[in-house]
């Protein structure tokens, strides 16, 4: 196997090689650090690279293996974290210069769980400031370069922009992101990855910079469904430091998926998700219905009146802006000039929302979540496009003008539905356009049905090869 092939080998296969003694954790860490040194100056995926720490962790993993020990399923696996997860001794900046001195004195719960499972931390990745944006733009640190187009600077998707670019470009085995309105799934769609948004409360947010604590969800960006499931198994579960968390059953992907989704029902909703979808995107997503049908699932189109009410909810004063102001309002008032101007403009809307308006919108959302769960009682998953288009060029929409607001809103429109409705969701590649850009399929499942969602995604992936493609890089 060439070093290039090894860099793009799925995490679970790398872990198997390490467990057999056929792959050195130190050599794997060195491979990714070398690739970061070679390719990241152009890609700009990482905000901080922790080379010394990574090599020390890799050496400890190698020493443990020599002594017959293995810490867990991620033993010796190099990964990256979005820069809103606390790592002891490192700054957690949230992609903002305002927090450049915000050094963590302990690990976030998910950081600790990853390290306890044997992971090797390569560094922290770029992101939209305070995770407040779906396009992936950051005017302070530069917008990461989507690796699927070497000649045109295209949006990586946000807000977990650097995490997606790092995995897609073979700079890390896997990465972790956050998802409040699509911030794991949008960049996964634009960069040809698998992105899982668990149900709110499945994964602890303790030690994670918040955007909207009523919606924030933590999930992996990975090369395949099995990798996403393995990381999810590690990070999910109850945490006394986060009162919203609850226990999560493990998903153990089977080697043989034949018959695994027989009789499951997938539905293509007629409402909401298909407006202004690019023809190539629509064709690729609708074609997946045939794949699922051949695998034994029932696929049909349905009308769900509840989805028509999503537009009413999104027309309310911005709930997330209110929650963000509650977290960062004092910084905004004291250092507003140091904020990314696009983020500042979105955030200040929260100051204009009254308590009555906020509570009315929250109650509307709670009612809509309850009604939607009832409507989905006999539906295992909805099948829709993750985003209505593939990655646009950065220079078309990074100036904060009308085109930015249109693109950012369209990036978030489909994905935010799962967050607002309290559902779990996964994005996975389902095709490429004539320009060679990835298309994302999104499956949306009932609350706490991550196992069923992963089964569907795993079966589709086993029947296709979209996830095996990788971009051509030049240094």
PDB file of C-alpha atoms in Angstrom, residues 221-445:
ATOM      1  CA  UNK A 221     -16.926  13.946   9.715  1.00  0.00           C
ATOM      2  CA  UNK A 222     -15.579  10.716   8.253  1.00  0.00           C
ATOM      3  CA  UNK A 223     -14.680   8.869   5.064  1.00  0.00           C
ATOM      4  CA  UNK A 224     -17.331   6.201   5.503  1.00  0.00           C
ATOM      5  CA  UNK A 225     -20.320   5.291   7.621  1.00  0.00           C
ATOM      6  CA  UNK A 226     -18.444   2.671   9.637  1.00  0.00           C
ATOM      7  CA  UNK A 227     -15.871   5.264  10.676  1.00  0.00           C
ATOM      8  CA  UNK A 228     -18.586   7.722  11.675  1.00  0.00           C
ATOM      9  CA  UNK A 229     -20.302   5.008  13.723  1.00  0.00           C
ATOM     10  CA  UNK A 230     -17.088   4.055  15.525  1.00  0.00           C
ATOM     11  CA  UNK A 231     -16.421   7.652  16.561  1.00  0.00           C
ATOM     12  CA  UNK A 232     -20.056   8.154  17.545  1.00  0.00           C
ATOM     13  CA  UNK A 233     -19.864   5.076  19.774  1.00  0.00           C
ATOM     14  CA  UNK A 234     -16.864   6.593  21.555  1.00  0.00           C
ATOM     15  CA  UNK A 235     -18.233  10.080  22.159  1.00  0.00           C
ATOM     16  CA  UNK A 236     -21.934   9.382  22.816  1.00  0.00           C
ATOM     17  CA  UNK A 237     -23.476   8.785  26.202  1.00  0.00           C
ATOM     18  CA  UNK A 238     -24.587  10.407  29.428  1.00  0.00           C
ATOM     19  CA  UNK A 239     -22.316  12.962  31.084  1.00  0.00           C
ATOM     20  CA  UNK A 240     -22.939  14.474  34.535  1.00  0.00           C
ATOM     21  CA  UNK A 241     -21.311  17.693  33.290  1.00  0.00           C
ATOM     22  CA  UNK A 242     -24.077  18.154  30.698  1.00  0.00           C
ATOM     23  CA  UNK A 243     -27.593  17.759  32.065  1.00  0.00           C
ATOM     24  CA  UNK A 244     -29.066  17.421  28.554  1.00  0.00           C
ATOM     25  CA  UNK A 245     -27.211  14.192  27.802  1.00  0.00           C
ATOM     26  CA  UNK A 246     -28.627  10.697  27.907  1.00  0.00           C
ATOM     27  CA  UNK A 247     -27.389   7.190  27.326  1.00  0.00           C
ATOM     28  CA  UNK A 248     -26.838   6.059  23.749  1.00  0.00           C
ATOM     29  CA  UNK A 249     -26.852   2.472  22.470  1.00  0.00           C
ATOM     30  CA  UNK A 250     -23.779   1.447  20.504  1.00  0.00           C
ATOM     31  CA  UNK A 251     -24.062   0.789  16.785  1.00  0.00           C
ATOM     32  CA  UNK A 252     -21.941  -2.131  15.667  1.00  0.00           C
ATOM     33  CA  UNK A 253     -21.753  -2.160  11.852  1.00  0.00           C
ATOM     34  CA  UNK A 254     -21.922  -5.637  10.380  1.00  0.00           C
ATOM     35  CA  UNK A 255     -19.469  -6.815   7.745  1.00  0.00           C
ATOM     36  CA  UNK A 256     -22.379  -8.305   5.812  1.00  0.00           C
ATOM     37  CA  UNK A 257     -25.239  -5.837   5.322  1.00  0.00           C
ATOM     38  CA  UNK A 258     -27.391  -8.047   3.098  1.00  0.00           C
ATOM     39  CA  UNK A 259     -30.991  -7.845   4.229  1.00  0.00           C
ATOM     40  CA  UNK A 260     -30.198  -5.319   6.942  1.00  0.00           C
ATOM     41  CA  UNK A 261     -32.734  -2.745   5.719  1.00  0.00           C
ATOM     42  CA  UNK A 262     -35.401  -5.117   4.374  1.00  0.00           C
ATOM     43  CA  UNK A 263     -38.829  -3.647   4.978  1.00  0.00           C
ATOM     44  CA  UNK A 264     -37.634  -0.249   6.186  1.00  0.00           C
ATOM     45  CA  UNK A 265     -39.626   2.678   4.859  1.00  0.00           C
ATOM     46  CA  UNK A 266     -37.967   5.728   3.336  1.00  0.00           C
ATOM     47  CA  UNK A 267     -40.024   8.668   2.190  1.00  0.00           C
ATOM     48  CA  UNK A 268     -39.275  11.515  -0.182  1.00  0.00           C
ATOM     49  CA  UNK A 269     -41.239  14.524   1.089  1.00  0.00           C
ATOM     50  CA  UNK A 270     -42.859  16.683  -1.555  1.00  0.00           C
ATOM     51  CA  UNK A 271     -42.608  19.789   0.587  1.00  0.00           C
ATOM     52  CA  UNK A 272     -39.832  22.184   1.586  1.00  0.00           C
ATOM     53  CA  UNK A 273     -36.607  20.397   0.634  1.00  0.00           C
ATOM     54  CA  UNK A 274     -36.730  20.610  -3.174  1.00  0.00           C
ATOM     55  CA  UNK A 275     -37.107  24.325  -3.888  1.00  0.00           C
ATOM     56  CA  UNK A 276     -34.316  25.740  -6.078  1.00  0.00           C
ATOM     57  CA  UNK A 277     -32.364  22.469  -6.073  1.00  0.00           C
ATOM     58  CA  UNK A 278     -29.822  22.277  -8.912  1.00  0.00           C
ATOM     59  CA  UNK A 279     -30.862  19.708 -11.546  1.00  0.00           C
ATOM     60  CA  UNK A 280     -27.706  17.597 -11.158  1.00  0.00           C
ATOM     61  CA  UNK A 281     -28.166  17.503  -7.391  1.00  0.00           C
ATOM     62  CA  UNK A 282     -31.825  16.537  -7.664  1.00  0.00           C
ATOM     63  CA  UNK A 283     -31.081  13.805 -10.195  1.00  0.00           C
ATOM     64  CA  UNK A 284     -28.327  12.279  -8.049  1.00  0.00           C
ATOM     65  CA  UNK A 285     -30.404  12.319  -4.860  1.00  0.00           C
ATOM     66  CA  UNK A 286     -33.561  10.946  -6.478  1.00  0.00           C
ATOM     67  CA  UNK A 287     -31.512   8.163  -8.076  1.00  0.00           C
ATOM     68  CA  UNK A 288     -30.680   6.863  -4.593  1.00  0.00           C
ATOM     69  CA  UNK A 289     -34.304   5.760  -4.195  1.00  0.00           C
ATOM     70  CA  UNK A 290     -33.655   2.983  -6.689  1.00  0.00           C
ATOM     71  CA  UNK A 291     -30.606   1.811  -4.752  1.00  0.00           C
ATOM     72  CA  UNK A 292     -32.552   1.607  -1.503  1.00  0.00           C
ATOM     73  CA  UNK A 293     -35.417  -0.203  -3.227  1.00  0.00           C
ATOM     74  CA  UNK A 294     -33.030  -2.823  -4.628  1.00  0.00           C
ATOM     75  CA  UNK A 295     -31.703  -3.305  -1.097  1.00  0.00           C
ATOM     76  CA  UNK A 296     -35.175  -4.183   0.153  1.00  0.00           C
ATOM     77  CA  UNK A 297     -36.447  -0.881   1.504  1.00  0.00           C
ATOM     78  CA  UNK A 298     -39.820   0.608   0.612  1.00  0.00           C
ATOM     79  CA  UNK A 299     -39.453   4.074  -0.932  1.00  0.00           C
ATOM     80  CA  UNK A 300     -42.357   6.383  -1.668  1.00  0.00           C
ATOM     81  CA  UNK A 301     -43.242  10.058  -1.884  1.00  0.00           C
ATOM     82  CA  UNK A 302     -45.339  11.640   0.836  1.00  0.00           C
ATOM     83  CA  UNK A 303     -46.831  14.970   1.815  1.00  0.00           C
ATOM     84  CA  UNK A 304     -46.074  16.102   5.348  1.00  0.00           C
ATOM     85  CA  UNK A 305     -47.984  19.204   6.364  1.00  0.00           C
ATOM     86  CA  UNK A 306     -45.638  19.716   9.288  1.00  0.00           C
ATOM     87  CA  UNK A 307     -42.828  20.593   6.878  1.00  0.00           C
ATOM     88  CA  UNK A 308     -44.853  23.506   5.518  1.00  0.00           C
ATOM     89  CA  UNK A 309     -44.734  25.000   9.013  1.00  0.00           C
ATOM     90  CA  UNK A 310     -40.933  25.039   8.964  1.00  0.00           C
ATOM     91  CA  UNK A 311     -41.061  28.207   6.922  1.00  0.00           C
ATOM     92  CA  UNK A 312     -43.183  29.801   9.657  1.00  0.00           C
ATOM     93  CA  UNK A 313     -40.621  28.853  12.282  1.00  0.00           C
ATOM     94  CA  UNK A 314     -37.703  30.197  10.256  1.00  0.00           C
ATOM     95  CA  UNK A 315     -39.579  33.477   9.767  1.00  0.00           C
ATOM     96  CA  UNK A 316     -39.608  34.061  13.510  1.00  0.00           C
ATOM     97  CA  UNK A 317     -36.959  36.245  15.072  1.00  0.00           C
ATOM     98  CA  UNK A 318     -33.711  34.300  15.005  1.00  0.00           C
ATOM     99  CA  UNK A 319     -33.719  32.026  18.049  1.00  0.00           C
ATOM    100  CA  UNK A 320     -30.057  31.148  17.569  1.00  0.00           C
ATOM    101  CA  UNK A 321     -29.073  34.816  17.464  1.00  0.00           C
ATOM    102  CA  UNK A 322     -30.703  35.261  20.889  1.00  0.00           C
ATOM    103  CA  UNK A 323     -28.873  32.264  22.335  1.00  0.00           C
ATOM    104  CA  UNK A 324     -25.583  33.442  20.828  1.00  0.00           C
ATOM    105  CA  UNK A 325     -26.047  36.907  22.306  1.00  0.00           C
ATOM    106  CA  UNK A 326     -26.593  35.312  25.691  1.00  0.00           C
ATOM    107  CA  UNK A 327     -23.187  33.609  25.345  1.00  0.00           C
ATOM    108  CA  UNK A 328     -21.155  36.329  23.622  1.00  0.00           C
ATOM    109  CA  UNK A 329     -23.140  39.545  24.061  1.00  0.00           C
ATOM    110  CA  UNK A 330     -20.638  41.124  26.434  1.00  0.00           C
ATOM    111  CA  UNK A 331     -17.791  40.365  24.025  1.00  0.00           C
ATOM    112  CA  UNK A 332     -19.846  41.754  21.164  1.00  0.00           C
ATOM    113  CA  UNK A 333     -20.511  44.985  23.021  1.00  0.00           C
ATOM    114  CA  UNK A 334     -16.923  45.347  24.203  1.00  0.00           C
ATOM    115  CA  UNK A 335     -15.012  44.135  21.129  1.00  0.00           C
ATOM    116  CA  UNK A 336     -17.545  44.215  18.339  1.00  0.00           C
ATOM    117  CA  UNK A 337     -15.029  45.717  15.914  1.00  0.00           C
ATOM    118  CA  UNK A 338     -12.896  42.567  16.263  1.00  0.00           C
ATOM    119  CA  UNK A 339     -15.709  40.225  15.172  1.00  0.00           C
ATOM    120  CA  UNK A 340     -16.014  38.953  11.630  1.00  0.00           C
ATOM    121  CA  UNK A 341     -18.405  41.544  10.137  1.00  0.00           C
ATOM    122  CA  UNK A 342     -20.725  38.874   8.709  1.00  0.00           C
ATOM    123  CA  UNK A 343     -20.978  37.101  12.064  1.00  0.00           C
ATOM    124  CA  UNK A 344     -21.451  40.391  13.903  1.00  0.00           C
ATOM    125  CA  UNK A 345     -24.331  41.336  11.614  1.00  0.00           C
ATOM    126  CA  UNK A 346     -26.063  38.009  12.224  1.00  0.00           C
ATOM    127  CA  UNK A 347     -25.460  38.084  15.965  1.00  0.00           C
ATOM    128  CA  UNK A 348     -26.707  41.593  16.729  1.00  0.00           C
ATOM    129  CA  UNK A 349     -30.197  40.579  15.593  1.00  0.00           C
ATOM    130  CA  UNK A 350     -30.492  38.792  18.911  1.00  0.00           C
ATOM    131  CA  UNK A 351     -30.488  42.057  20.841  1.00  0.00           C
ATOM    132  CA  UNK A 352     -33.750  43.100  19.150  1.00  0.00           C
ATOM    133  CA  UNK A 353     -35.799  40.060  20.191  1.00  0.00           C
ATOM    134  CA  UNK A 354     -38.117  40.512  23.152  1.00  0.00           C
ATOM    135  CA  UNK A 355     -38.655  37.848  25.796  1.00  0.00           C
ATOM    136  CA  UNK A 356     -42.235  37.399  24.576  1.00  0.00           C
ATOM    137  CA  UNK A 357     -41.099  36.896  20.977  1.00  0.00           C
ATOM    138  CA  UNK A 358     -38.444  34.417  22.049  1.00  0.00           C
ATOM    139  CA  UNK A 359     -40.732  32.327  24.245  1.00  0.00           C
ATOM    140  CA  UNK A 360     -43.488  32.327  21.608  1.00  0.00           C
ATOM    141  CA  UNK A 361     -41.030  31.010  19.016  1.00  0.00           C
ATOM    142  CA  UNK A 362     -39.724  28.364  21.418  1.00  0.00           C
ATOM    143  CA  UNK A 363     -43.250  27.124  22.091  1.00  0.00           C
ATOM    144  CA  UNK A 364     -43.984  27.035  18.379  1.00  0.00           C
ATOM    145  CA  UNK A 365     -40.824  24.975  17.867  1.00  0.00           C
ATOM    146  CA  UNK A 366     -41.729  22.575  20.682  1.00  0.00           C
ATOM    147  CA  UNK A 367     -45.208  22.027  19.220  1.00  0.00           C
ATOM    148  CA  UNK A 368     -43.785  21.482  15.737  1.00  0.00           C
ATOM    149  CA  UNK A 369     -41.245  18.958  17.048  1.00  0.00           C
ATOM    150  CA  UNK A 370     -43.995  16.963  18.757  1.00  0.00           C
ATOM    151  CA  UNK A 371     -46.254  16.996  15.698  1.00  0.00           C
ATOM    152  CA  UNK A 372     -43.406  15.981  13.395  1.00  0.00           C
ATOM    153  CA  UNK A 373     -42.440  12.991  15.522  1.00  0.00           C
ATOM    154  CA  UNK A 374     -46.056  11.837  15.383  1.00  0.00           C
ATOM    155  CA  UNK A 375     -46.112  12.238  11.585  1.00  0.00           C
ATOM    156  CA  UNK A 376     -42.907  10.191  11.256  1.00  0.00           C
ATOM    157  CA  UNK A 377     -44.179   7.303  13.390  1.00  0.00           C
ATOM    158  CA  UNK A 378     -44.203   4.804  10.497  1.00  0.00           C
ATOM    159  CA  UNK A 379     -41.350   6.368   8.501  1.00  0.00           C
ATOM    160  CA  UNK A 380     -37.795   5.199   9.155  1.00  0.00           C
ATOM    161  CA  UNK A 381     -36.116   8.083   7.325  1.00  0.00           C
ATOM    162  CA  UNK A 382     -36.716  11.003   5.007  1.00  0.00           C
ATOM    163  CA  UNK A 383     -34.575  11.101   1.855  1.00  0.00           C
ATOM    164  CA  UNK A 384     -33.608  14.607   0.656  1.00  0.00           C
ATOM    165  CA  UNK A 385     -30.639  16.638  -0.668  1.00  0.00           C
ATOM    166  CA  UNK A 386     -28.234  17.792   2.037  1.00  0.00           C
ATOM    167  CA  UNK A 387     -27.737  21.086   0.207  1.00  0.00           C
ATOM    168  CA  UNK A 388     -29.585  22.360  -2.866  1.00  0.00           C
ATOM    169  CA  UNK A 389     -26.331  22.956  -4.743  1.00  0.00           C
ATOM    170  CA  UNK A 390     -22.692  21.897  -4.785  1.00  0.00           C
ATOM    171  CA  UNK A 391     -19.899  24.105  -3.471  1.00  0.00           C
ATOM    172  CA  UNK A 392     -20.050  27.644  -4.955  1.00  0.00           C
ATOM    173  CA  UNK A 393     -16.973  29.763  -5.614  1.00  0.00           C
ATOM    174  CA  UNK A 394     -15.837  31.775  -2.595  1.00  0.00           C
ATOM    175  CA  UNK A 395     -15.397  35.051  -4.478  1.00  0.00           C
ATOM    176  CA  UNK A 396     -19.056  35.013  -5.482  1.00  0.00           C
ATOM    177  CA  UNK A 397     -20.324  35.343  -1.932  1.00  0.00           C
ATOM    178  CA  UNK A 398     -17.703  36.291   0.670  1.00  0.00           C
ATOM    179  CA  UNK A 399     -18.268  40.054   0.778  1.00  0.00           C
ATOM    180  CA  UNK A 400     -21.288  40.002   3.064  1.00  0.00           C
ATOM    181  CA  UNK A 401     -23.548  41.269   0.288  1.00  0.00           C
ATOM    182  CA  UNK A 402     -26.920  39.913  -0.891  1.00  0.00           C
ATOM    183  CA  UNK A 403     -25.351  36.878  -2.572  1.00  0.00           C
ATOM    184  CA  UNK A 404     -23.687  35.823   0.682  1.00  0.00           C
ATOM    185  CA  UNK A 405     -26.998  35.942   2.531  1.00  0.00           C
ATOM    186  CA  UNK A 406     -28.719  33.982  -0.232  1.00  0.00           C
ATOM    187  CA  UNK A 407     -26.008  31.305  -0.357  1.00  0.00           C
ATOM    188  CA  UNK A 408     -25.697  31.013   3.420  1.00  0.00           C
ATOM    189  CA  UNK A 409     -29.449  30.711   3.826  1.00  0.00           C
ATOM    190  CA  UNK A 410     -29.678  28.060   1.125  1.00  0.00           C
ATOM    191  CA  UNK A 411     -26.771  26.119   2.642  1.00  0.00           C
ATOM    192  CA  UNK A 412     -28.653  25.911   5.925  1.00  0.00           C
ATOM    193  CA  UNK A 413     -32.224  25.500   4.692  1.00  0.00           C
ATOM    194  CA  UNK A 414     -32.416  21.711   4.410  1.00  0.00           C
ATOM    195  CA  UNK A 415     -30.015  20.755   7.171  1.00  0.00           C
ATOM    196  CA  UNK A 416     -31.457  23.114   9.796  1.00  0.00           C
ATOM    197  CA  UNK A 417     -34.778  21.283   9.547  1.00  0.00           C
ATOM    198  CA  UNK A 418     -33.361  18.312  11.462  1.00  0.00           C
ATOM    199  CA  UNK A 419     -32.041  20.547  14.241  1.00  0.00           C
ATOM    200  CA  UNK A 420     -35.226  22.596  14.571  1.00  0.00           C
ATOM    201  CA  UNK A 421     -37.400  19.460  14.563  1.00  0.00           C
ATOM    202  CA  UNK A 422     -35.240  17.584  17.095  1.00  0.00           C
ATOM    203  CA  UNK A 423     -34.306  14.766  14.691  1.00  0.00           C
ATOM    204  CA  UNK A 424     -31.110  12.862  13.910  1.00  0.00           C
ATOM    205  CA  UNK A 425     -29.566  13.090  10.466  1.00  0.00           C
ATOM    206  CA  UNK A 426     -26.678  11.940   8.308  1.00  0.00           C
ATOM    207  CA  UNK A 427     -25.178  13.207   5.046  1.00  0.00           C
ATOM    208  CA  UNK A 428     -23.301  10.899   2.698  1.00  0.00           C
ATOM    209  CA  UNK A 429     -21.970  11.235  -0.848  1.00  0.00           C
ATOM    210  CA  UNK A 430     -24.312  10.047  -3.587  1.00  0.00           C
ATOM    211  CA  UNK A 431     -22.750  11.347  -6.793  1.00  0.00           C
ATOM    212  CA  UNK A 432     -20.664  13.995  -8.525  1.00  0.00           C
ATOM    213  CA  UNK A 433     -21.543  16.758 -10.966  1.00  0.00           C
ATOM    214  CA  UNK A 434     -19.996  17.174 -14.402  1.00  0.00           C
ATOM    215  CA  UNK A 435     -17.559  19.607 -12.762  1.00  0.00           C
ATOM    216  CA  UNK A 436     -16.422  16.852 -10.428  1.00  0.00           C
ATOM    217  CA  UNK A 437     -18.041  18.275  -7.285  1.00  0.00           C
ATOM    218  CA  UNK A 438     -19.592  15.989  -4.637  1.00  0.00           C
ATOM    219  CA  UNK A 439     -23.339  15.749  -4.115  1.00  0.00           C
ATOM    220  CA  UNK A 440     -24.708  14.975  -0.662  1.00  0.00           C
ATOM    221  CA  UNK A 441     -27.681  12.775   0.228  1.00  0.00           C
ATOM    222  CA  UNK A 442     -29.293  13.466   3.590  1.00  0.00           C
ATOM    223  CA  UNK A 443     -31.264  10.927   5.592  1.00  0.00           C
ATOM    224  CA  UNK A 444     -33.340  12.291   8.472  1.00  0.00           C
ATOM    225  CA  UNK A 445     -34.574   9.940  11.179  1.00  0.00           C
TER     226      UNK A 445
END
